[in-house]
Coordinates of C-alpha atoms and ligand atoms in Angstrom, one line a residue:
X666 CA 5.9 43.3 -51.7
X667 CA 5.1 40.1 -53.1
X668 CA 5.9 38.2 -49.5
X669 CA 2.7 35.8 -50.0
X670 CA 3.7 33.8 -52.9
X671 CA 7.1 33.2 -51.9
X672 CA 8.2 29.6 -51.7
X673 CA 8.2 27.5 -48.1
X674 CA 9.7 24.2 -47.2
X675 CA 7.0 22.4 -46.0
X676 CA 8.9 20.9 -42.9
X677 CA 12.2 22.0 -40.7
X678 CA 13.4 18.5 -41.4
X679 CA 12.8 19.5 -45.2
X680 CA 14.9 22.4 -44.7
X681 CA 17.7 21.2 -42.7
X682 CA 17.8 18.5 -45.2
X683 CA 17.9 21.0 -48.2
X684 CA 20.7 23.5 -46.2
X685 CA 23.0 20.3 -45.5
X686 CA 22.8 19.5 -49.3
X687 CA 23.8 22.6 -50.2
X688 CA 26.4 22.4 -48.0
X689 CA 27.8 18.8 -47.8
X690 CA 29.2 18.7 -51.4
X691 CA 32.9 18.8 -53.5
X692 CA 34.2 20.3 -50.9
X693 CA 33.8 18.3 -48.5
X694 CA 34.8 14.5 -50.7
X695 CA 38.0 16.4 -52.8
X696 CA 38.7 19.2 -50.8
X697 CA 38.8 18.6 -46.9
X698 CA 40.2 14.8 -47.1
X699 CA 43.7 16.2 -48.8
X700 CA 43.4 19.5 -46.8
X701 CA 44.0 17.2 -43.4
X702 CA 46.1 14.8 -45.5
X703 CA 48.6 17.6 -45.7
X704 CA 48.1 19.7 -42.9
X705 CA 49.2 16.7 -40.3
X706 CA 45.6 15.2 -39.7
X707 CA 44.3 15.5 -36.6
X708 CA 45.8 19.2 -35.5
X709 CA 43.7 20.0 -38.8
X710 CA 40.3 18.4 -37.8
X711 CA 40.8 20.6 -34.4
X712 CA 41.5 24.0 -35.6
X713 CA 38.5 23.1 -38.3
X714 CA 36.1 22.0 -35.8
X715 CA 36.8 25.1 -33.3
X716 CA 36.5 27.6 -36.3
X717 CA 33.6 25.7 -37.7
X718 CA 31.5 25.8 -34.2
X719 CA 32.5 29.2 -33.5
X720 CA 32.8 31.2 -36.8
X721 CA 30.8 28.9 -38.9
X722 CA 27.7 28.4 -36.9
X723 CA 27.9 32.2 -36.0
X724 CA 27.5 33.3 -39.7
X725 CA 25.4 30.8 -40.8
X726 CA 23.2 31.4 -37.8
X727 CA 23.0 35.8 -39.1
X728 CA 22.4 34.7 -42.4
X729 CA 19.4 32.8 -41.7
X730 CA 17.9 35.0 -39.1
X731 CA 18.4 37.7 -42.1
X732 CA 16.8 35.9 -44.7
X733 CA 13.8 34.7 -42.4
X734 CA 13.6 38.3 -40.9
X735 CA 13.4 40.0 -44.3
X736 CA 12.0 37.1 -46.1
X737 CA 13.9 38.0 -49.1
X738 CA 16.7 36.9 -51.0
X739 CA 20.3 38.2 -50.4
X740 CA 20.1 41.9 -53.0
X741 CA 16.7 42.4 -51.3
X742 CA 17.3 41.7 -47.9
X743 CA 20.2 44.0 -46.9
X744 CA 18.7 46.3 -48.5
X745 CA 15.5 46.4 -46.5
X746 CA 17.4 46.2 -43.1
X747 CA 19.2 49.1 -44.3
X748 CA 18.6 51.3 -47.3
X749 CA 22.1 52.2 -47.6
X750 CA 23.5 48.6 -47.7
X751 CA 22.0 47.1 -50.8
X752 CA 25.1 47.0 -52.6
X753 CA 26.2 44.1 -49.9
X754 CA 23.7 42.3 -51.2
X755 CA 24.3 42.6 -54.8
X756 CA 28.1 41.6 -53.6
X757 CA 27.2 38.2 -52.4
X758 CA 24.2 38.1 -55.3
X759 CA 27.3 38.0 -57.4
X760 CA 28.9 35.1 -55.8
X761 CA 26.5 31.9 -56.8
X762 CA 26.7 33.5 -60.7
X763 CA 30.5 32.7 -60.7
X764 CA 30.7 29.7 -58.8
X765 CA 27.3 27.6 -60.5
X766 CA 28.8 27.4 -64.4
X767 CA 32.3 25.6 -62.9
X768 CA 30.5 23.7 -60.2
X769 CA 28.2 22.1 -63.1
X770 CA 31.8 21.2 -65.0
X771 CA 33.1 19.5 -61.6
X772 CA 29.6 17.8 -61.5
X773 CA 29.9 16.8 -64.9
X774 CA 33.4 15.0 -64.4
X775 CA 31.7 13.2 -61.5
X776 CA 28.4 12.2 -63.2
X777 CA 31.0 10.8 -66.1
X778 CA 33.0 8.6 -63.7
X779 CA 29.9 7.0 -62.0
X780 CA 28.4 6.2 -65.6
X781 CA 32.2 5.0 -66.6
X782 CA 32.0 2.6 -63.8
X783 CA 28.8 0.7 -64.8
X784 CA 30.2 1.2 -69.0
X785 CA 33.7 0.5 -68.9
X786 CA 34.8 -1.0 -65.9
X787 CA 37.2 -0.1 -63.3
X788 CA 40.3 -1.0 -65.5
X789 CA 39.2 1.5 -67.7
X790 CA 38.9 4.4 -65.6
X791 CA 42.2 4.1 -63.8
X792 CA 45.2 5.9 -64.9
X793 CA 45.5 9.3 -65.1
X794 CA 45.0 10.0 -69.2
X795 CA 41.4 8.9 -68.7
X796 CA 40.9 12.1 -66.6
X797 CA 42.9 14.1 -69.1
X798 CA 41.9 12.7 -72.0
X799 CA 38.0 13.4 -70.9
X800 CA 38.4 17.3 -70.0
X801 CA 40.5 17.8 -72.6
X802 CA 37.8 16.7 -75.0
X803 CA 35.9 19.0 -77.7
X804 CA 32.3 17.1 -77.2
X805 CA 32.3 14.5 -74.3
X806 CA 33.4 17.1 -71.6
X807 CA 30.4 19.1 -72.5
X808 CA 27.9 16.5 -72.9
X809 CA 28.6 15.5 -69.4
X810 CA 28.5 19.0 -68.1
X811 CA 25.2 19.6 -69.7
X812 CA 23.7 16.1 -68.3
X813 CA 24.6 17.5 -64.5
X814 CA 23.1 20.5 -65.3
X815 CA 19.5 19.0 -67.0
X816 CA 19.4 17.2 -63.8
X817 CA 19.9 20.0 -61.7
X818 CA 17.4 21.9 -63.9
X819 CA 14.7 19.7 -63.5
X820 CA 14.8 19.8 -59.9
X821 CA 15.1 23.3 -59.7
X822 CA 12.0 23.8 -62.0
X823 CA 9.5 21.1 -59.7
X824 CA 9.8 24.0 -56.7
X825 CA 11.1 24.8 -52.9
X826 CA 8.7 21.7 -51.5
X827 CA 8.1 19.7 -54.4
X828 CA 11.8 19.8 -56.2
X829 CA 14.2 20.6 -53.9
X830 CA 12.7 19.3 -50.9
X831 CA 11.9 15.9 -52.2
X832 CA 15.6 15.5 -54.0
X833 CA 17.3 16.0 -50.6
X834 CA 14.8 14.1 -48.6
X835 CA 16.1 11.2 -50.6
X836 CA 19.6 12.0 -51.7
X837 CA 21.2 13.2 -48.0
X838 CA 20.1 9.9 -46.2
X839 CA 21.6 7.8 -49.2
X840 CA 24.3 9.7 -49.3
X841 CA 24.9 9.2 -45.3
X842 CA 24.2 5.0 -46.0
X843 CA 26.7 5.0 -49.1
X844 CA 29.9 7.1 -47.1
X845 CA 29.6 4.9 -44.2
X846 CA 29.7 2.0 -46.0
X847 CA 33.0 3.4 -48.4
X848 CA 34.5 4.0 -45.0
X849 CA 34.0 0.5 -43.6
X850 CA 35.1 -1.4 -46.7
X851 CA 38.4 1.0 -47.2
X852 CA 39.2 0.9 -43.6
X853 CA 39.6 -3.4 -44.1
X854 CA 42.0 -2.7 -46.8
X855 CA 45.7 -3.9 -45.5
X856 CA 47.2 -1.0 -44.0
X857 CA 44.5 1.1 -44.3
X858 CA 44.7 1.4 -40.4
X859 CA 48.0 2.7 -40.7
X860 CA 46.4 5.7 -43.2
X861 CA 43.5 6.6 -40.5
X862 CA 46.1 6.8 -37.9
X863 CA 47.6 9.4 -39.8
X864 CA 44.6 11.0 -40.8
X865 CA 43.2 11.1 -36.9
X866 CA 46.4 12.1 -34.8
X867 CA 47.7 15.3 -34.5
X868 CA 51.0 16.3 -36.0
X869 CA 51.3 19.1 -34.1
X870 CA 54.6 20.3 -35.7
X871 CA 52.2 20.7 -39.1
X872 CA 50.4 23.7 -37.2
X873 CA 51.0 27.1 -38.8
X874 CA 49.5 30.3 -40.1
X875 CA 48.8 28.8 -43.3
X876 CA 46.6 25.8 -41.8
X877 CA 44.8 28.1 -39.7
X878 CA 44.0 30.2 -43.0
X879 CA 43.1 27.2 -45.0
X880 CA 40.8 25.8 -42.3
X881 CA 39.2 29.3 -42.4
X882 CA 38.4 29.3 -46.3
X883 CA 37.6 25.3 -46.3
X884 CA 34.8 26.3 -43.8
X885 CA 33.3 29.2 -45.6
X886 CA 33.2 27.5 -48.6
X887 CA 32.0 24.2 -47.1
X888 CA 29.6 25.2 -44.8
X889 CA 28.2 27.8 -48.0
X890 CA 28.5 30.8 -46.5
X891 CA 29.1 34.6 -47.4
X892 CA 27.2 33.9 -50.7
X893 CA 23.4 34.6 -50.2
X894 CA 22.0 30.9 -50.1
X895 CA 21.7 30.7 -46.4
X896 CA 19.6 34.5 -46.8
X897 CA 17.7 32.6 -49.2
X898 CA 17.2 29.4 -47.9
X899 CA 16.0 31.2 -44.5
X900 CA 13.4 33.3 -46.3
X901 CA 11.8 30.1 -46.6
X902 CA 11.6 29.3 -43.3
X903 CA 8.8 29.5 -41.2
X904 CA 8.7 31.2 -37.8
X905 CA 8.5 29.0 -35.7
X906 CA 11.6 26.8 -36.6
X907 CA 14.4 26.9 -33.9
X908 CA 17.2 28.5 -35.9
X909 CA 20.0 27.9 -32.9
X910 CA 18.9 23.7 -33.6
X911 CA 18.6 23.9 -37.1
X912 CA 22.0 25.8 -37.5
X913 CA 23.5 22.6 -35.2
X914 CA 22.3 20.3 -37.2
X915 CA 23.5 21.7 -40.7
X916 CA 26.7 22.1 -39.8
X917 CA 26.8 18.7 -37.9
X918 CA 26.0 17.1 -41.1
X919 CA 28.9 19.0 -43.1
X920 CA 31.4 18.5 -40.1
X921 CA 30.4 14.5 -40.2
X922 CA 30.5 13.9 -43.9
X923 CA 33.9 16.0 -44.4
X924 CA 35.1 13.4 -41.4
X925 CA 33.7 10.7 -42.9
X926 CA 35.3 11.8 -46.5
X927 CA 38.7 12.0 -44.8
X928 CA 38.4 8.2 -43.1
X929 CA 37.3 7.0 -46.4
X930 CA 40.1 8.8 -48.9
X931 CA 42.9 9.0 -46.7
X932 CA 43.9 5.5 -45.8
X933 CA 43.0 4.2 -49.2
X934 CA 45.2 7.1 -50.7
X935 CA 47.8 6.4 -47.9
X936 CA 47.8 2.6 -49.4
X937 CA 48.8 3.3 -52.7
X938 CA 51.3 6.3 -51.7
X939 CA 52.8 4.7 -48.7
X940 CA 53.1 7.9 -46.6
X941 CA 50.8 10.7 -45.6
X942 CA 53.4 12.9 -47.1
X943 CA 53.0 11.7 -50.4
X944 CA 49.1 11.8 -50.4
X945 CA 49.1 15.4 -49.7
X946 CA 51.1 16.3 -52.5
X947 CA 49.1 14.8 -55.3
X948 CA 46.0 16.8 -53.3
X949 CA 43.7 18.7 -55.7
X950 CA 41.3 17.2 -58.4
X951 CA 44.1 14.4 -59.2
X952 CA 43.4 12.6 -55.6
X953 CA 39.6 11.7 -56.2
X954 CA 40.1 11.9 -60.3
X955 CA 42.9 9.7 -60.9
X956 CA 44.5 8.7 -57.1
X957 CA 41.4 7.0 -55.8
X958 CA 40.3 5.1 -59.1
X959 CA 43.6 3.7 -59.4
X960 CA 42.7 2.5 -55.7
X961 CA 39.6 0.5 -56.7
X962 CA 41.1 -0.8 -59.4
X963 CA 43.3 -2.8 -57.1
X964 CA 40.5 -4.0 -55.4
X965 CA 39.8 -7.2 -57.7
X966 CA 36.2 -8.2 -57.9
X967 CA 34.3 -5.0 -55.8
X968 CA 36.5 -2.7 -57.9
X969 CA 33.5 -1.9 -59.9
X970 CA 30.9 -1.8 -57.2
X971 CA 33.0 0.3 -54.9
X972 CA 33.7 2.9 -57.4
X973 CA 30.3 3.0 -58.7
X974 CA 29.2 3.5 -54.9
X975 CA 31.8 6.1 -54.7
X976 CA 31.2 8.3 -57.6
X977 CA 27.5 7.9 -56.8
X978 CA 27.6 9.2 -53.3
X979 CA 30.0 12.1 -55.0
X980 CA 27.6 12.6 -57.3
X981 CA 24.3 13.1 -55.0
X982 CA 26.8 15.7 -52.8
X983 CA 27.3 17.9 -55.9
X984 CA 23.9 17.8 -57.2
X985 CA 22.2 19.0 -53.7
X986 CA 25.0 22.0 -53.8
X987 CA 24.1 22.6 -57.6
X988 CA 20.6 22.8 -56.6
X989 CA 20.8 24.7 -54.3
X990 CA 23.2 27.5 -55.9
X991 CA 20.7 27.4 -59.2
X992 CA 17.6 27.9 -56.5
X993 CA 20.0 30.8 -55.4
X994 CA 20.7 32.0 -58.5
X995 CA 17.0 32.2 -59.4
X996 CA 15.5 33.7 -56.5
X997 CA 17.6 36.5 -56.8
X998 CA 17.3 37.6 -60.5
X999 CA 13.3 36.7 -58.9
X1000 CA 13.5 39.5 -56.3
X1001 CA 15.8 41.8 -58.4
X1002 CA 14.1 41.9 -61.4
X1003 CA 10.4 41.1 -60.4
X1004 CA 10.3 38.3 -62.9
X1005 CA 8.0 35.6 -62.5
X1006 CA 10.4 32.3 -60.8
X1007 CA 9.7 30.3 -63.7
X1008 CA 10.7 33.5 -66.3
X1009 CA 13.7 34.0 -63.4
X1010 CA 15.0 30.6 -63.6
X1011 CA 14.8 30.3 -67.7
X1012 CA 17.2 33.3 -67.7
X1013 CA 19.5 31.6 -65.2
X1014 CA 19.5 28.5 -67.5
X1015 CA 20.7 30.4 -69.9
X1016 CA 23.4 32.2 -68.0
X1017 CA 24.5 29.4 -66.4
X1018 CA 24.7 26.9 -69.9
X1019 CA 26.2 29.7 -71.8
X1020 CA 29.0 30.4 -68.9
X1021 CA 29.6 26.8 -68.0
X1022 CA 30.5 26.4 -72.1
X1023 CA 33.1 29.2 -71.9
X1024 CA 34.1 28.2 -68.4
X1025 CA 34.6 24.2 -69.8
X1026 CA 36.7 25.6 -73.4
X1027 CA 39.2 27.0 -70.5
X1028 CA 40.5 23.1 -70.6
X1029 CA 40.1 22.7 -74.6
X1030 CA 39.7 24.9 -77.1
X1031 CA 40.7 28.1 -75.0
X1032 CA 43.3 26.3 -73.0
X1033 CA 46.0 29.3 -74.2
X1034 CA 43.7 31.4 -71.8
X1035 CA 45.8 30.9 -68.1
X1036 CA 44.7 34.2 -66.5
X1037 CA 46.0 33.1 -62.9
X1038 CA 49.7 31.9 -64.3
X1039 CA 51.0 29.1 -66.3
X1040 CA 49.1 25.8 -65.7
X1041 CA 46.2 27.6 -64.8
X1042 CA 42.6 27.4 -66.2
X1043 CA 39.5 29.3 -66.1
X1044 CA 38.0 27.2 -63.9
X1045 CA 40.2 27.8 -61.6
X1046 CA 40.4 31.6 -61.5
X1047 CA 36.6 31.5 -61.2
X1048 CA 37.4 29.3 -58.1
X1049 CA 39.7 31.9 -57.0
X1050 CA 37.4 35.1 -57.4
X1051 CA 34.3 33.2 -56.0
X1052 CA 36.4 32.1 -52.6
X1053 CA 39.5 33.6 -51.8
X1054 CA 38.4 37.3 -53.1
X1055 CA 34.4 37.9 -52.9
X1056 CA 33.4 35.9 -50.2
X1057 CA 35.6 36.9 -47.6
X1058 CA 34.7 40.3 -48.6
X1059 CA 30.6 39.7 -48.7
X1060 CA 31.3 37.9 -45.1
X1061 CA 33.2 40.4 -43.4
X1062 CA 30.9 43.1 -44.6
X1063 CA 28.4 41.1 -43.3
X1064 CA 29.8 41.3 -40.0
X1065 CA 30.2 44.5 -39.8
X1066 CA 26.7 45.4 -41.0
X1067 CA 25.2 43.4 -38.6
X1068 CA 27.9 44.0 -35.8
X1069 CA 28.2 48.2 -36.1
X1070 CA 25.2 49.0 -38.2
X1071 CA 22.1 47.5 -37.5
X1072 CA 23.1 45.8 -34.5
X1073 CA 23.7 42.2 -33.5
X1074 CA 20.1 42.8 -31.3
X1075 CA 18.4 43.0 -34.5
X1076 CA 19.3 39.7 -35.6
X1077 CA 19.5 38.2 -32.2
X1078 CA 15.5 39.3 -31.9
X1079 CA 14.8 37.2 -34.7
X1080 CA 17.0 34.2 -33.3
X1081 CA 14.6 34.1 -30.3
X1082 CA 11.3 34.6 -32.1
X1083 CA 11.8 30.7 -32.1
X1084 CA 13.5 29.8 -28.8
X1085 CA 16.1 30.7 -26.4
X1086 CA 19.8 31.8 -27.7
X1087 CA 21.8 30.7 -25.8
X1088 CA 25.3 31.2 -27.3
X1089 CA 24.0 35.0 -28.0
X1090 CA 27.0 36.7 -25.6
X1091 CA 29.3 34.2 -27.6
X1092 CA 27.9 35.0 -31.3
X1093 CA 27.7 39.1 -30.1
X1094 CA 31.4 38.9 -29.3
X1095 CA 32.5 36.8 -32.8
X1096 CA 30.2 39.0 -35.4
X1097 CA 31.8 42.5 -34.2
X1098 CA 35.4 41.5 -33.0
X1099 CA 36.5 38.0 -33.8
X1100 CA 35.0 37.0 -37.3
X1101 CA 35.7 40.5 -38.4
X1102 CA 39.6 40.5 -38.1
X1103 CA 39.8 36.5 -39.0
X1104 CA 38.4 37.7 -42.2
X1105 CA 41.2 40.3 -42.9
X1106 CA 43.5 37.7 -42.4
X1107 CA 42.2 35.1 -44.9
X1108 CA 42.0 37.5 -47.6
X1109 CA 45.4 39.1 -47.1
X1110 CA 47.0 35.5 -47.0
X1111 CA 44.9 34.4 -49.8
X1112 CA 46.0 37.2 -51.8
X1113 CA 49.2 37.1 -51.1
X1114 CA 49.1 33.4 -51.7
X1115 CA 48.6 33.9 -55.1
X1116 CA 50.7 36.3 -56.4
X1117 CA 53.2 33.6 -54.8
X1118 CA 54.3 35.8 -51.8
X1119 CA 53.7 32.4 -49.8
X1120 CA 53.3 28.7 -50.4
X1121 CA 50.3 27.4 -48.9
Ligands
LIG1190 N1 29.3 23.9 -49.8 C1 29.5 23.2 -51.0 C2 30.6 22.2 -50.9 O1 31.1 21.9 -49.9 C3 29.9 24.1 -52.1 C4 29.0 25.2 -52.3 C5 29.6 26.4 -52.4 C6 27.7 25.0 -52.5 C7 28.8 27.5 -52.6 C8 26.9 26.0 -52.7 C9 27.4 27.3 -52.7 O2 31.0 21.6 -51.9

């Protein structure tokens, strides 16, 4: 094997920088704010943080001891720990393919908004038919989309150290500096308190199944899981990196900036609405699309600034996930094919322009196509396939392959090539019993959730 070219961060900060900008992105600034905003606040931020320090960390801890172990991306790895389990790998191999082309579109909306701040003005981005008028649109919607994705290209293409590294060495500390200071400035906002009261107590009458089961998919998703980048992002990793500290700190960086997301959108949403109630039900792309601009624009003078600032920070989150699903993408058509990277990633460009075209007509030209029910968009049922179908699957095979088959001592050897586990009793127990069944449940509710069985 060709083990001695592979790529390398060139630090463990580089890396843990890299692994929290894959995971700190869209769904942590759209997605977790109007998840707590209607699941009662704080009883959501608990049931999240328990599931994300136990079940989160435990994953993401096997996947990364896997992809360092092997030192191969997700189709060859399983493979090599067991010759009979390749096809799990070529399961989550499948999952970046889907989920890169729509990510670019969402990217693209964003990387439109921040210009639209500095071209037109607040005024002119509030109201909901900018939003609709722009996706709706036969050559601007795809300009966009194709701008996110040059930029994510061109990281992609400078390498592990000197692309990827570099890009999140700058963009996750900005990124940490702009959120804190959104959340400042919208917490001074007149009743704002009021919001982030709401946001932070628990309402504990909100707790249910369904919570519980959106918690659980928010975190896989989040925290980028079940889908090979961890595998590959490990491979990279030297030997000597403490996986158990690493692991703590990636997800302490997604837990902080989906907490910081909700203190920033919350109150300001909870301004303009009134109630909590009301900001949970205009939840989905329309609270940070059209919801939140209409909140800057109220904000006289530093309407433009904040929104700029905003869209920016939004921005910087979905390009280090972009970069890090392309870098995904690449290594495994890489290690599948034996292609050279730079012949690898040329074929992913390609793949992921041509699907991100098709994927973006779903709101245009092809918007007849609604394959999940009326209303719906292809965009949305690759959303659907990538996270409520595959990756529960790819995670709770992963759990049982390393759980029943080759042994949670396997992968809790390689956690201690680079100091003590001590949580290994803990993460033994979740990987064969706990994460297995949890994962059952998801994607029975999740399932069932969309043939409309329940309302979640
Ligand atoms: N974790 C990212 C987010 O929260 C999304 C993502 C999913 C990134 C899958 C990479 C892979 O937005």
């Amino acid at each position: 094997m060709e083990q001695k070219k592979r790529s390398s961060f060139s630090s463990r900060i580089g890396f843990v920088l890299a692994a929290a900008g894959s995971a700190v992105g869209l769904g942590n600034l759209w997605r977790f704010p109007y998840l707590a905003a209607r699941y009662g606040g704080g009883i959501f931020l608990l049931v999240y943080l328990i599931l994300a320090l136990t079940f989160g960390f435990s994953l993401m801890i096997t996947e990364i001891a896997i992809g360092r172990k092997t030192r191969l991306s997700c189709i060859g790895a399983y493979k090599a720990l067991d010759k009979r389990f390749g096809f799990l790998g070529w399961l989550a191999a499948f999952v970046p393919f889907i989920i890169t082309p729509y990510y670019c579109i969402i990217g693209g909306w964003v990387t439109k908004y921040t210009a639209a701040y500095v071209l037109n003005g607040a005024e002119v981005v509030a109201g909901g038919d900018f939003f609709t008028g722009f996706i709706s649109s036969n050559v601007e919607s795809y300009f966009w989309m194709l701008l996110f994705m040059a930029a994510t290209f061109i990281v992609v293409a400078k390498g592990v150290k000197g692309g990827i590294e570099k890009a999140n060495l700058v963009m996750m500390p900005a990124l940490i500096v702009m959120a804190v200071a959104i959340a400042a400035y919208t917490l001074t906002m007149p009743g704002a308190l009021d919001g982030a009261l709401y946001y932070l107590a628990p309402d504990w009458s909100k707790f249910s199944p369904e919570l519980v089961i959106g918690a659980l998919g928010q975190m896989f998703y989040s925290l980028s899981l079940a889908m090979g980048i961890m595998i590959t992002y490990g491979s990279y990793l030297d030997k000597k990196s403490s996986l158990t500290q690493s692991v703590t700190r990636i997800g302490g960086f997604d837990l902080g900036v989906s907490f910081l997301a909700g203190l920033m959108i919350v109150p300001a949403a909870f301004v303009a609405m009134g109630s909590g109630e009301a900001v949970a039900e205009k939840s989905g792309p329309s609270l940070m699309f059209v919801i939140l601009p209409d909140v800057f624009s109220g904000m006289g003078q530093a309407a433009g600034v904040v929104g700029f600032v905003f869209f920016l920070l939004v921005l910087f989150a979905a390009l280090t996930s972009a970069i890090s699903l392309t870098e995904t993408c690449t290594s495994i058509v890489q290690d599948g094919a034996g292609w050279s990277r730079k012949k690898s990633l040329c074929a992913v460009i390609a793949f992921i322009v041509a699907m991100g075209i098709i994927v973006n007509s779903g709101y245009n030209l092809l918007s007849f196509v609604e394959p999940l029910g009326a209303g719906t968009t292809l965009l949305d049922f690759c959303d659907f396939l990538s996270n409520s179908v595959m990756m529960p699957i790819a995670a709770l095979m992963t759990c049982i392959f390393v759980g029943w088959i080759i042994k949670p001592k396997t992968v809790a050897d390689e956690v201690r090539l680079s100091g003590p586990f001590r949580a290994e009793k803990m993460w033994t127990v979740m990987v064969k019993y706990i994460a297995p069944v949890l994962v059952v449940v998801i994607l029975v509710a999740y399932v069932a959730q969309q043939f409309g069985l329940f309302v979640m």
